[in-house]
CSV table of C-alpha atoms in Angstrom, one decimal:
chain,number,residue,atom,x,y,z
A,1018,MET,CA,9.8,32.0,-7.6
A,1019,ALA,CA,9.8,31.8,-11.4
A,1020,ASN,CA,8.4,28.6,-12.9
A,1021,SER,CA,11.8,27.8,-14.4
A,1022,GLU,CA,13.2,27.4,-10.9
A,1023,LYS,CA,10.8,24.7,-9.8
A,1024,ILE,CA,12.2,21.2,-9.4
A,1025,ILE,CA,9.8,18.6,-10.7
A,1026,LEU,CA,10.5,15.0,-9.8
A,1027,VAL,CA,9.1,12.5,-12.3
A,1028,THR,CA,8.8,8.8,-11.6
A,1029,ASN,CA,6.5,5.9,-12.5
A,1030,ASP,CA,6.0,2.1,-12.0
A,1031,ASP,CA,6.1,0.9,-15.6
A,1032,GLY,CA,9.8,1.5,-15.8
A,1033,ILE,CA,11.9,4.4,-17.3
A,1034,THR,CA,11.5,3.2,-20.9
A,1035,ALA,CA,7.7,3.2,-20.9
A,1036,PRO,CA,6.0,5.7,-23.3
A,1037,GLY,CA,3.8,7.0,-20.4
A,1038,ILE,CA,6.7,8.5,-18.5
A,1039,ARG,CA,8.0,10.2,-21.6
A,1040,ALA,CA,4.5,11.8,-22.1
A,1041,LEU,CA,4.6,13.0,-18.5
A,1042,VAL,CA,8.0,14.5,-18.8
A,1043,GLU,CA,6.8,16.4,-21.9
A,1044,ALA,CA,3.7,17.5,-20.0
A,1045,VAL,CA,5.5,19.1,-17.1
A,1046,LYS,CA,8.6,20.4,-18.9
A,1047,PRO,CA,7.2,24.0,-19.3
A,1048,TYR,CA,6.8,24.3,-15.5
A,1049,GLY,CA,10.5,24.0,-14.4
A,1050,LYS,CA,13.5,21.8,-14.2
A,1051,VAL,CA,12.5,18.1,-14.6
A,1052,VAL,CA,14.5,15.3,-13.0
A,1053,VAL,CA,13.5,11.7,-13.7
A,1054,VAL,CA,14.2,8.9,-11.3
A,1055,ALA,CA,12.4,5.7,-12.3
A,1056,PRO,CA,12.6,1.9,-12.0
A,1057,ASP,CA,14.9,0.2,-14.4
A,1058,SER,CA,12.3,-2.5,-14.9
A,1059,PRO,CA,8.4,-2.7,-14.7
A,1060,GLN,CA,7.1,-2.6,-11.1
A,1061,SER,CA,3.4,-2.7,-11.7
A,1062,GLY,CA,1.4,-4.0,-8.7
A,1063,MET,CA,4.2,-3.2,-6.3
A,1064,GLY,CA,1.9,-1.2,-4.0
A,1065,HIS,CA,3.9,0.7,-1.4
A,1066,ALA,CA,6.7,-1.9,-1.4
A,1067,ILE,CA,10.2,-0.8,-0.3
A,1068,THR,CA,13.4,-2.6,-0.7
A,1069,ILE,CA,15.1,-3.5,2.6
A,1070,GLY,CA,16.7,-6.9,1.9
A,1071,VAL,CA,19.0,-6.0,-1.0
A,1072,PRO,CA,21.0,-2.8,-1.7
A,1073,LEU,CA,19.8,-0.4,-4.3
A,1074,ARG,CA,21.6,1.0,-7.4
A,1075,LEU,CA,21.2,4.3,-9.3
A,1076,ASN,CA,22.5,4.8,-12.9
A,1077,PRO,CA,22.4,8.0,-14.9
A,1078,VAL,CA,20.7,7.6,-18.4
A,1079,ASP,CA,20.4,10.0,-21.3
A,1080,ILE,CA,17.1,9.1,-22.9
A,1081,PHE,CA,15.1,12.3,-22.4
A,1082,GLU,CA,16.4,15.2,-24.4
A,1083,GLY,CA,17.9,17.8,-22.1
A,1084,VAL,CA,16.5,16.1,-18.9
A,1085,GLU,CA,18.5,14.7,-16.1
A,1086,ALA,CA,17.4,11.1,-15.6
A,1087,TRP,CA,18.3,8.1,-13.5
A,1088,THR,CA,17.3,4.5,-13.3
A,1089,CYS,CA,16.8,2.9,-9.9
A,1090,SER,CA,17.0,-0.9,-9.2
A,1091,GLY,CA,14.2,-0.7,-6.6
A,1092,THR,CA,10.5,0.0,-6.4
A,1093,PRO,CA,8.7,3.3,-7.2
A,1094,VAL,CA,8.8,4.2,-3.5
A,1095,ASP,CA,12.5,3.5,-3.4
A,1096,CYS,CA,12.9,5.9,-6.4
A,1097,VAL,CA,11.3,8.8,-4.5
A,1098,LYS,CA,13.3,8.1,-1.4
A,1099,LEU,CA,16.6,7.9,-3.3
A,1100,ALA,CA,15.9,10.9,-5.5
A,1101,ARG,CA,15.4,13.1,-2.4
A,1102,ASP,CA,18.4,11.9,-0.5
A,1103,LYS,CA,21.0,11.1,-3.2
A,1104,ILE,CA,20.1,13.0,-6.4
A,1105,LEU,CA,18.2,16.2,-5.4
A,1106,HIS,CA,19.7,16.4,-1.9
A,1107,GLY,CA,16.5,17.9,-0.7
A,1108,LYS,CA,12.8,18.0,-1.6
A,1109,PRO,CA,11.5,18.7,-5.1
A,1110,ASP,CA,8.8,21.4,-5.4
A,1111,ILE,CA,6.4,18.8,-7.0
A,1112,CYS,CA,6.4,15.1,-7.6
A,1113,VAL,CA,4.5,13.5,-10.4
A,1114,SER,CA,4.2,9.8,-11.2
A,1115,GLY,CA,3.1,8.0,-14.3
A,1116,ILE,CA,1.5,8.2,-16.8
A,1117,ASN,CA,0.6,4.7,-16.0
A,1118,HIS,CA,-0.4,2.3,-18.7
A,1119,GLY,CA,-3.7,1.2,-17.1
A,1120,ALA,CA,-6.2,2.3,-14.6
A,1121,ASN,CA,-5.5,3.2,-11.0
A,1122,HIS,CA,-9.0,4.3,-10.1
A,1123,ALA,CA,-11.2,3.0,-7.2
A,1124,ILE,CA,-9.5,0.2,-5.1
A,1125,ASN,CA,-6.6,0.0,-7.6
A,1126,VAL,CA,-5.1,2.9,-5.6
A,1127,ILE,CA,-3.9,0.5,-2.9
A,1128,TYR,CA,-2.1,-1.8,-5.4
A,1129,SER,CA,-0.6,0.9,-7.5
A,1130,GLY,CA,3.1,1.5,-7.6
A,1131,THR,CA,2.3,4.7,-9.5
A,1132,MET,CA,0.2,6.1,-6.6
A,1133,SER,CA,2.5,4.8,-3.9
A,1134,ALA,CA,5.4,6.8,-5.4
A,1135,ALA,CA,3.3,9.9,-5.3
A,1136,MET,CA,2.1,9.1,-1.8
A,1137,GLU,CA,5.7,8.7,-0.6
A,1138,ALA,CA,6.4,12.2,-1.8
A,1139,ALA,CA,3.2,13.5,-0.2
A,1140,ILE,CA,4.2,12.0,3.2
A,1141,GLU,CA,7.3,14.2,2.8
A,1142,GLY,CA,5.2,17.2,2.4
A,1143,ILE,CA,5.7,17.5,-1.4
A,1144,PRO,CA,2.6,18.3,-3.5
A,1145,SER,CA,2.2,15.2,-5.6
A,1146,ALA,CA,0.0,13.5,-8.2
A,1147,GLY,CA,-0.2,10.2,-9.9
A,1148,PHE,CA,-1.5,10.0,-13.5
A,1149,SER,CA,-3.0,6.9,-15.1
A,1150,PHE,CA,-4.5,6.2,-18.5
A,1151,LEU,CA,-7.2,3.6,-18.9
A,1152,ASP,CA,-5.5,2.4,-22.1
A,1153,TYR,CA,-3.2,-0.5,-21.1
A,1154,SER,CA,-1.4,-0.9,-24.4
A,1155,TYR,CA,2.2,-0.1,-24.8
A,1156,ASP,CA,1.6,2.0,-27.9
A,1157,ALA,CA,-1.4,3.9,-26.5
A,1158,ASP,CA,-1.9,7.5,-27.8
A,1159,PHE,CA,-1.0,9.7,-24.8
A,1160,THR,CA,-2.3,12.9,-26.4
A,1161,LEU,CA,-5.2,13.2,-24.0
A,1162,PRO,CA,-3.5,12.1,-20.7
A,1163,LYS,CA,-0.6,14.4,-21.5
A,1164,GLN,CA,-3.0,17.3,-21.9
A,1165,VAL,CA,-4.7,16.5,-18.6
A,1166,ALA,CA,-1.4,16.2,-16.8
A,1167,ARG,CA,-0.3,19.6,-18.0
A,1168,GLU,CA,-3.6,21.2,-16.9
A,1169,VAL,CA,-3.6,19.5,-13.5
A,1170,VAL,CA,0.1,20.2,-12.7
A,1171,GLY,CA,-0.5,23.8,-13.9
A,1172,LYS,CA,-3.3,24.1,-11.3
A,1173,MET,CA,-1.1,22.5,-8.6
A,1174,ILE,CA,1.5,25.1,-9.2
A,1175,ALA,CA,-0.8,28.1,-9.6
A,1176,GLN,CA,-3.2,27.3,-6.7
A,1177,GLY,CA,-1.1,25.1,-4.6
A,1178,LEU,CA,-2.0,22.1,-2.5
A,1179,PRO,CA,-2.1,22.0,1.3
A,1180,GLU,CA,0.6,20.0,3.2
A,1181,GLY,CA,0.3,16.3,2.4
A,1182,GLY,CA,-1.8,17.1,-0.8
A,1183,LEU,CA,-1.9,14.2,-3.1
A,1184,LEU,CA,-4.1,13.6,-6.2
A,1185,ASN,CA,-5.0,10.4,-8.0
A,1186,VAL,CA,-5.7,11.4,-11.6
A,1187,ASN,CA,-7.2,8.9,-14.1
A,1188,VAL,CA,-7.9,9.6,-17.8
A,1189,PRO,CA,-10.5,7.8,-19.9
A,1190,VAL,CA,-10.0,6.4,-23.3
A,1191,CYS,CA,-12.1,8.6,-25.5
A,1192,ASN,CA,-11.9,10.9,-28.5
A,1193,LEU,CA,-10.6,14.3,-27.8
A,1194,GLU,CA,-13.8,15.9,-28.9
A,1195,ASP,CA,-15.9,13.8,-26.5
A,1196,PHE,CA,-13.7,14.6,-23.5
A,1197,LYS,CA,-15.5,16.6,-20.8
A,1198,GLY,CA,-12.6,17.7,-18.7
A,1199,PRO,CA,-11.3,16.9,-15.2
A,1200,LYS,CA,-13.6,16.3,-12.3
A,1201,ILE,CA,-12.9,16.2,-8.6
A,1202,CYS,CA,-14.2,12.8,-7.3
A,1203,ARG,CA,-14.2,10.4,-4.4
A,1204,GLN,CA,-12.9,6.8,-4.6
A,1205,ALA,CA,-15.6,4.4,-5.8
A,1206,ASN,CA,-16.5,1.4,-3.8
A,1207,ALA,CA,-15.3,-1.2,-6.3
A,1208,LYS,CA,-13.2,-4.3,-6.2
A,1209,TYR,CA,-12.0,-7.3,-8.2
A,1210,VAL,CA,-13.8,-10.6,-8.4
A,1211,GLU,CA,-10.8,-12.8,-8.8
A,1212,ALA,CA,-10.1,-16.3,-9.9
A,1213,PHE,CA,-6.7,-17.9,-10.4
A,1214,ASP,CA,-6.0,-19.6,-13.6
A,1215,GLU,CA,-4.7,-23.0,-12.5
A,1216,ARG,CA,-2.2,-24.7,-14.8
A,1217,ARG,CA,0.4,-27.6,-14.7
A,1218,ASP,CA,4.0,-27.2,-15.5
A,1219,PRO,CA,5.9,-29.7,-17.6
A,1220,HIS,CA,6.7,-31.6,-14.4
A,1221,GLY,CA,3.0,-32.0,-13.6
A,1222,LYS,CA,3.1,-29.5,-10.7
A,1223,LYS,CA,0.3,-26.9,-10.3
A,1224,TYR,CA,0.9,-23.1,-10.7
A,1225,TYR,CA,-1.5,-20.2,-10.7
A,1226,TRP,CA,-1.9,-16.9,-12.5
A,1227,LEU,CA,-3.9,-14.1,-11.0
A,1228,THR,CA,-6.9,-13.0,-13.1
A,1229,GLY,CA,-10.0,-11.0,-12.2
A,1230,ASP,CA,-12.8,-8.8,-13.2
A,1231,PHE,CA,-13.3,-5.3,-11.9
A,1232,LYS,CA,-16.7,-4.8,-10.3
A,1233,ASN,CA,-18.2,-1.4,-9.4
A,1234,LEU,CA,-20.5,-1.7,-6.3
A,1235,ASP,CA,-21.1,2.0,-6.1
A,1236,THR,CA,-24.0,3.8,-7.7
A,1237,GLY,CA,-22.8,7.3,-6.8
A,1238,THR,CA,-22.3,9.9,-9.5
A,1239,ASP,CA,-19.5,11.6,-7.6
A,1240,THR,CA,-17.0,8.7,-7.9
A,1241,ASP,CA,-14.0,8.2,-10.1
A,1242,VAL,CA,-15.6,5.2,-11.8
A,1243,TRP,CA,-18.7,7.3,-12.8
A,1244,ALA,CA,-16.5,10.2,-14.0
A,1245,LEU,CA,-14.4,7.9,-16.2
A,1246,ASP,CA,-17.4,6.1,-17.6
A,1247,ASN,CA,-18.8,9.5,-18.6
A,1248,ASN,CA,-15.7,10.8,-20.3
A,1249,TYR,CA,-14.3,12.9,-17.5
A,1250,ALA,CA,-10.8,12.6,-16.1
A,1251,SER,CA,-11.2,11.7,-12.4
A,1252,ILE,CA,-9.2,13.6,-9.7
A,1253,VAL,CA,-9.4,11.9,-6.3
A,1254,PRO,CA,-7.6,13.7,-3.4
A,1255,VAL,CA,-5.9,10.9,-1.5
A,1256,GLN,CA,-4.9,10.7,2.2
A,1257,PHE,CA,-2.4,8.5,4.1
A,1258,ASP,CA,-4.1,8.7,7.5
A,1259,LEU,CA,-5.9,5.3,7.2
A,1260,THR,CA,-7.7,5.6,10.5
A,1261,ASN,CA,-11.4,4.6,10.1
A,1262,TYR,CA,-12.7,7.3,12.5
A,1263,ALA,CA,-16.3,6.1,12.4
A,1264,LEU,CA,-15.2,2.6,13.5
A,1265,LYS,CA,-12.9,4.1,16.0
A,1266,GLN,CA,-15.8,5.8,17.7
A,1267,GLN,CA,-18.0,2.7,17.5
A,1268,LEU,CA,-15.4,0.5,19.1
A,1269,SER,CA,-14.5,3.1,21.7
A,1270,ASP,CA,-18.2,3.1,22.7
A,1271,THR,CA,-18.8,-0.7,22.7
A,1272,TRP,CA,-15.5,-2.6,23.2
A,1273,LYS,CA,-14.5,-2.6,26.9
A,1274,PHE,CA,-11.2,-4.0,27.9
B,212,MET,CA,-22.6,-21.1,14.8
B,213,ALA,CA,-20.3,-22.9,17.3
B,214,ASN,CA,-16.8,-21.5,17.6
B,215,SER,CA,-15.4,-24.8,16.4
B,216,GLU,CA,-17.1,-24.2,13.0
B,217,LYS,CA,-15.4,-20.8,12.4
B,218,ILE,CA,-12.7,-20.8,9.7
B,219,ILE,CA,-9.8,-18.6,10.7
B,220,LEU,CA,-7.2,-17.8,8.0
B,221,VAL,CA,-3.8,-17.0,9.3
B,222,THR,CA,-1.0,-15.3,7.3
B,223,ASN,CA,1.9,-13.0,7.8
B,224,ASP,CA,4.8,-11.2,6.0
B,225,ASP,CA,7.8,-12.6,7.8
B,226,GLY,CA,7.3,-16.0,6.2
B,227,ILE,CA,5.7,-19.3,7.4
B,228,THR,CA,8.7,-20.3,9.6
B,229,ALA,CA,8.7,-17.1,11.7
B,230,PRO,CA,8.0,-17.5,15.4
B,231,GLY,CA,5.4,-14.8,15.3
B,232,ILE,CA,3.0,-16.7,13.1
B,233,ARG,CA,3.3,-19.7,15.4
B,234,ALA,CA,2.3,-17.5,18.3
B,235,LEU,CA,-0.7,-16.2,16.3
B,236,VAL,CA,-1.8,-19.8,15.4
B,237,GLU,CA,-1.7,-20.7,19.1
B,238,ALA,CA,-3.6,-17.5,20.0
B,239,VAL,CA,-6.6,-18.2,17.7
B,240,LYS,CA,-6.8,-22.0,17.9
B,241,PRO,CA,-9.5,-22.0,20.6
B,242,TYR,CA,-11.8,-20.1,18.3
B,243,GLY,CA,-12.2,-22.5,15.4
B,244,LYS,CA,-10.6,-24.3,12.5
B,245,VAL,CA,-7.3,-22.6,11.7
B,246,VAL,CA,-5.8,-22.6,8.1
B,247,VAL,CA,-2.4,-21.1,7.5
B,248,VAL,CA,-1.4,-19.7,4.1
B,249,ALA,CA,1.8,-17.7,4.4
B,250,PRO,CA,4.8,-16.7,2.3
B,251,ASP,CA,7.5,-19.2,1.8
B,252,SER,CA,10.1,-16.5,2.4
B,253,PRO,CA,10.2,-13.1,4.3
B,254,GLN,CA,8.2,-10.4,2.6
B,255,SER,CA,8.7,-7.5,5.0
B,256,GLY,CA,8.1,-4.1,3.4
B,257,MET,CA,6.1,-5.5,0.5
B,258,GLY,CA,3.2,-3.1,1.2
B,259,HIS,CA,0.1,-4.1,-0.9
B,260,ALA,CA,2.2,-5.7,-3.6
B,261,ILE,CA,0.6,-8.4,-5.8
B,262,THR,CA,2.3,-10.8,-8.1
B,263,ILE,CA,1.3,-10.4,-11.7
B,264,GLY,CA,4.4,-11.1,-13.8
B,265,VAL,CA,5.2,-14.6,-12.6
B,266,PRO,CA,3.0,-17.5,-11.7
B,267,LEU,CA,2.4,-18.5,-8.1
B,268,ARG,CA,2.9,-21.8,-6.3
B,269,LEU,CA,1.2,-23.3,-3.3
B,270,ASN,CA,2.7,-26.2,-1.2
B,271,PRO,CA,1.2,-28.0,1.8
B,272,VAL,CA,3.5,-28.1,4.8
B,273,ASP,CA,3.1,-29.9,8.2
B,274,ILE,CA,4.8,-27.6,10.7
B,275,PHE,CA,1.9,-26.6,13.0
B,276,GLU,CA,0.5,-29.5,15.0
B,277,GLY,CA,-2.9,-30.5,13.7
B,278,VAL,CA,-3.3,-27.3,11.6
B,279,GLU,CA,-3.6,-27.3,7.8
B,280,ALA,CA,-0.9,-25.1,6.4
B,281,TRP,CA,0.4,-24.0,3.0
B,282,THR,CA,3.3,-22.0,1.8
B,283,CYS,CA,2.8,-19.5,-1.1
B,284,SER,CA,5.6,-18.2,-3.4
B,285,GLY,CA,4.0,-14.8,-3.5
B,286,THR,CA,3.4,-11.7,-1.4
B,287,PRO,CA,1.1,-11.6,1.7
B,288,VAL,CA,-1.7,-10.2,-0.4
B,289,ASP,CA,-1.3,-13.1,-2.9
B,290,CYS,CA,-1.6,-15.5,0.1
B,291,VAL,CA,-5.0,-14.2,1.0
B,292,LYS,CA,-6.3,-14.2,-2.6
B,293,LEU,CA,-5.0,-17.7,-3.2
B,294,ALA,CA,-6.3,-19.0,0.1
B,295,ARG,CA,-9.8,-17.9,-0.7
B,296,ASP,CA,-9.9,-19.1,-4.2
B,297,LYS,CA,-7.9,-22.3,-4.2
B,298,ILE,CA,-7.7,-23.6,-0.6
B,299,LEU,CA,-10.8,-22.5,1.3
B,300,HIS,CA,-13.0,-22.2,-1.9
B,301,GLY,CA,-14.8,-19.4,-0.2
B,302,LYS,CA,-14.3,-16.7,2.5
B,303,PRO,CA,-13.0,-17.5,5.9
B,304,ASP,CA,-14.9,-16.1,8.9
B,305,ILE,CA,-11.9,-14.1,10.1
B,306,CYS,CA,-8.5,-13.3,8.8
B,307,VAL,CA,-5.6,-12.5,11.0
B,308,SER,CA,-2.0,-11.6,10.0
B,309,GLY,CA,1.2,-11.6,12.0
B,310,ILE,CA,2.4,-11.5,14.6
B,311,ASN,CA,4.9,-9.3,12.9
B,312,HIS,CA,8.4,-9.1,14.2
B,313,GLY,CA,8.5,-5.3,14.4
B,314,ALA,CA,6.2,-2.3,14.6
B,315,ASN,CA,3.4,-1.4,12.1
B,316,HIS,CA,2.1,1.6,13.9
B,317,ALA,CA,1.6,5.1,12.5
B,318,ILE,CA,2.8,5.5,8.9
B,319,ASN,CA,4.2,2.0,8.9
B,320,VAL,CA,0.7,0.8,8.1
B,321,ILE,CA,1.2,1.7,4.4
B,322,TYR,CA,4.5,-0.2,4.0
B,323,SER,CA,3.4,-3.2,5.9
B,324,GLY,CA,2.8,-6.6,4.3
B,325,THR,CA,1.2,-7.7,7.5
B,326,MET,CA,-1.5,-5.1,7.3
B,327,SER,CA,-1.9,-5.3,3.6
B,328,ALA,CA,-2.8,-9.0,3.9
B,329,ALA,CA,-5.4,-8.1,6.5
B,330,MET,CA,-6.6,-5.3,4.3
B,331,GLU,CA,-7.0,-7.6,1.3
B,332,ALA,CA,-9.3,-9.8,3.4
B,333,ALA,CA,-11.2,-6.7,4.7
B,334,ILE,CA,-11.8,-5.6,1.1
B,335,GLU,CA,-13.5,-9.0,0.6
B,336,GLY,CA,-15.8,-8.3,3.6
B,337,ILE,CA,-13.9,-10.6,6.0
B,338,PRO,CA,-13.4,-9.2,9.5
B,339,SER,CA,-9.6,-8.9,9.8
B,340,ALA,CA,-6.8,-7.8,12.0
B,341,GLY,CA,-3.0,-7.4,11.7
B,342,PHE,CA,-0.9,-8.0,14.8
B,343,SER,CA,2.6,-6.6,15.3
B,344,PHE,CA,5.1,-6.7,18.2
B,345,LEU,CA,7.5,-3.8,18.7
B,346,ASP,CA,10.3,-6.4,19.4
B,347,TYR,CA,12.1,-7.0,16.1
B,348,SER,CA,14.2,-9.9,17.2
B,349,TYR,CA,13.7,-13.4,15.8
B,350,ASP,CA,13.7,-14.9,19.3
B,351,ALA,CA,11.4,-12.4,20.9
B,352,ASP,CA,9.1,-13.5,23.8
B,353,PHE,CA,5.6,-13.6,22.2
B,354,THR,CA,3.8,-14.2,25.5
B,355,LEU,CA,2.3,-10.7,25.6
B,356,PRO,CA,1.4,-10.2,21.9
B,357,LYS,CA,-0.2,-13.7,21.9
B,358,GLN,CA,-2.3,-12.8,24.9
B,359,VAL,CA,-3.4,-9.6,23.2
B,360,ALA,CA,-4.2,-11.4,19.9
B,361,ARG,CA,-6.4,-13.9,21.8
B,362,GLU,CA,-8.3,-11.1,23.5
B,363,VAL,CA,-8.8,-9.0,20.4
B,364,VAL,CA,-9.9,-11.9,18.2
B,365,GLY,CA,-12.2,-13.0,21.0
B,366,LYS,CA,-13.8,-9.5,20.9
B,367,MET,CA,-14.0,-9.7,17.1
B,368,ILE,CA,-15.9,-12.9,17.3
B,369,ALA,CA,-18.1,-12.1,20.3
B,370,GLN,CA,-19.0,-8.5,19.2
B,371,GLY,CA,-18.4,-8.6,15.4
B,372,LEU,CA,-17.0,-6.0,13.2
B,373,PRO,CA,-19.0,-4.1,10.5
B,374,GLU,CA,-18.5,-4.9,6.8
B,375,GLY,CA,-14.9,-3.9,5.8
B,376,GLY,CA,-13.8,-3.8,9.5
B,377,LEU,CA,-10.1,-4.0,9.8
B,378,LEU,CA,-7.8,-3.5,12.9
B,379,ASN,CA,-4.2,-2.6,13.1
B,380,VAL,CA,-3.0,-4.0,16.5
B,381,ASN,CA,0.5,-3.2,17.9
B,382,VAL,CA,1.9,-4.5,21.1
B,383,PRO,CA,4.6,-2.8,23.2
B,384,VAL,CA,7.7,-4.3,24.6
B,385,CYS,CA,7.1,-4.3,28.4
B,386,ASN,CA,6.8,-6.5,31.4
B,387,LEU,CA,3.5,-8.3,31.7
B,388,GLU,CA,2.9,-6.6,35.1
B,389,ASP,CA,3.4,-3.1,33.5
B,390,PHE,CA,1.0,-3.8,30.6
B,391,LYS,CA,-2.1,-1.6,30.7
B,392,GLY,CA,-4.3,-3.4,28.1
B,393,PRO,CA,-5.6,-2.7,24.6
B,394,LYS,CA,-6.6,0.9,23.6
B,395,ILE,CA,-8.6,2.1,20.6
B,396,CYS,CA,-6.5,4.7,18.9
B,397,ARG,CA,-6.0,6.8,15.7
B,398,GLN,CA,-2.9,6.6,13.5
B,399,ALA,CA,-0.3,9.0,14.7
B,400,ASN,CA,1.2,11.6,12.3
B,401,ALA,CA,4.7,10.2,12.2
B,402,LYS,CA,7.2,9.4,9.5
B,403,TYR,CA,10.7,8.3,8.8
B,404,VAL,CA,13.6,10.7,8.5
B,405,GLU,CA,15.7,8.7,6.1
B,406,ALA,CA,19.2,8.6,4.8
B,407,PHE,CA,20.7,6.0,2.5
B,408,ASP,CA,23.9,4.4,3.6
B,409,GLU,CA,26.2,4.8,0.5
B,410,ARG,CA,28.8,2.1,-0.1
B,411,ARG,CA,31.0,0.9,-2.9
B,412,ASP,CA,31.1,-2.7,-4.2
B,413,PRO,CA,34.4,-4.5,-4.9
B,414,HIS,CA,34.2,-3.1,-8.5
B,415,GLY,CA,34.1,0.5,-7.2
B,416,LYS,CA,30.4,1.1,-8.0
B,417,LYS,CA,28.1,2.8,-5.6
B,418,TYR,CA,25.2,1.0,-3.9
B,419,TYR,CA,22.7,2.1,-1.2
B,420,TRP,CA,21.0,0.7,1.9
B,421,LEU,CA,17.8,2.2,3.2
B,422,THR,CA,18.2,3.4,6.8
B,423,GLY,CA,16.0,5.8,8.8
B,424,ASP,CA,14.8,7.2,12.1
B,425,PHE,CA,11.2,7.1,13.1
B,426,LYS,CA,9.9,10.6,14.1
B,427,ASN,CA,6.6,11.2,15.8
B,428,LEU,CA,5.2,14.7,14.8
B,429,ASP,CA,2.0,14.1,16.8
B,430,THR,CA,1.4,15.3,20.3
B,431,GLY,CA,-2.0,13.7,20.7
B,432,THR,CA,-2.7,11.3,23.5
B,433,ASP,CA,-5.2,9.3,21.4
B,434,THR,CA,-2.6,8.0,18.9
B,435,ASP,CA,-1.1,4.6,18.5
B,436,VAL,CA,2.4,6.0,19.2
B,437,TRP,CA,1.2,7.5,22.5
B,438,ALA,CA,-0.5,4.3,23.5
B,439,LEU,CA,2.5,2.1,22.8
B,440,ASP,CA,4.8,4.6,24.6
B,441,ASN,CA,2.6,4.2,27.6
B,442,ASN,CA,2.4,0.4,27.7
B,443,TYR,CA,-0.9,0.0,26.0
B,444,ALA,CA,-1.5,-2.2,23.0
B,445,SER,CA,-2.8,0.1,20.2
B,446,ILE,CA,-5.8,-0.9,18.1
B,447,VAL,CA,-6.3,1.4,15.1
B,448,PRO,CA,-9.4,0.7,13.0
B,449,VAL,CA,-8.2,1.1,9.4
B,450,GLN,CA,-10.0,2.0,6.2
B,451,PHE,CA,-9.3,1.5,2.5
B,452,ASP,CA,-11.3,4.4,1.1
B,453,LEU,CA,-8.3,6.7,0.7
B,454,THR,CA,-10.4,9.7,-0.4
B,455,ASN,CA,-9.3,12.9,1.4
B,456,TYR,CA,-12.8,14.3,1.8
B,457,ALA,CA,-11.6,17.6,3.2
B,458,LEU,CA,-9.3,18.2,0.3
B,459,LYS,CA,-12.0,17.0,-2.1
B,460,GLN,CA,-14.3,19.7,-0.8
B,461,GLN,CA,-11.6,22.4,-0.9
B,462,LEU,CA,-10.7,21.6,-4.5
B,463,SER,CA,-14.3,21.3,-5.6
B,464,ASP,CA,-14.8,24.9,-4.3
B,465,THR,CA,-11.6,26.4,-5.7
B,466,TRP,CA,-10.4,24.5,-8.8
B,467,LYS,CA,-12.5,25.4,-11.8
B,468,PHE,CA,-11.9,23.6,-15.0
């Protein structure tokens, strides 16, 4: 199959107007026919949420030159489901999500709408990747993450991924000349140390804002956190079989019912 | 430590008024001091969503006899985070979530607010379990799942779980006399074959409802789907390191940058 025949589904969680998705569309355009289906509003932190209590809407938009694009009223996962069923009427050859404005490395993968969209496609057997840039600002310079996305998607097409193959790609904030290239990694053992900011509304009632500091507990040099700290782009292959096989064995041996 | 000193955090995703959480409170009451922090409205399908764009509210409620209880305006994961920081001012000894009105076996684990709440606690190092009942109805008979929850939490307390230990417990719909007991399992390879129901609103515009059929692709007899089909309660130990180590090795060997 010629590259031009590949169907590439692009989505994100920052919403269709975010600069990051525009960079991703440009990154993958050389590889085939791009179709964008993305949330009509920001969906950061939505994890693998799906919309079941309200109906969903799709609307065509013309904001990417020469590229079919739709907004969806739902979550990133809803976008992928609707794209397959109602827009593509079948599976795309590849699904890419992002480029997220902010990190999705380490434990962030489980909160990330960007990664959940890509995971949804992977569950359907579509080779998929989520791309995130450690610069959180709206007007970040996407030159480096765009270059990384083009290289990684090129590899996905040229070398393929096995059934269910899914990549979590994060790109560091660094000068182009200091960038050391992509690196295959594992998910670091890291988490957030959180505290809620407690305030009072004009009626005297308390309310809370989530705040927190990211804390790496992992000293390994094969982790995504290490790679990003050392100016590599991290590529973590991700799975959706969440079985903890070691604990399964331990409980099978020791828990008698 | 005496059982009575244990702090047991109870949450869910169906909302604090759901009968399932009442059954879970009753199931774990013999083991210590129960504190309930649950969503003020149904949050099914929220996955690991967190609330970052709007502030959160907590309100005390008195609906469980002799049990401290709070509603939270956010997601199940928000409940666990807020409970630790603003209500318990520290970690509970155990966190249990559910009993969900509906299945969270196989791939449902990644969409499940019930399991995400338990996972959030596990990330914090709290032994945790999510409980789900395959009966979706509001007025389901929770006798069997309540009995299973009491037995499993008893085991968690008596035998302990290692750091990060997290269990996904599903209970079949069957007569008490046909029930075969709990069984340690792996997550089945199963998914949804989905189709959106397309309708038109009174203004002629299209909208979509998510619908789908669950399809088991896994012939193993050690899976949660098999256990439930055969009148066992399934217990799948769950992890939050999502690294696909086999694919990591494969890509490290074959992808050269």
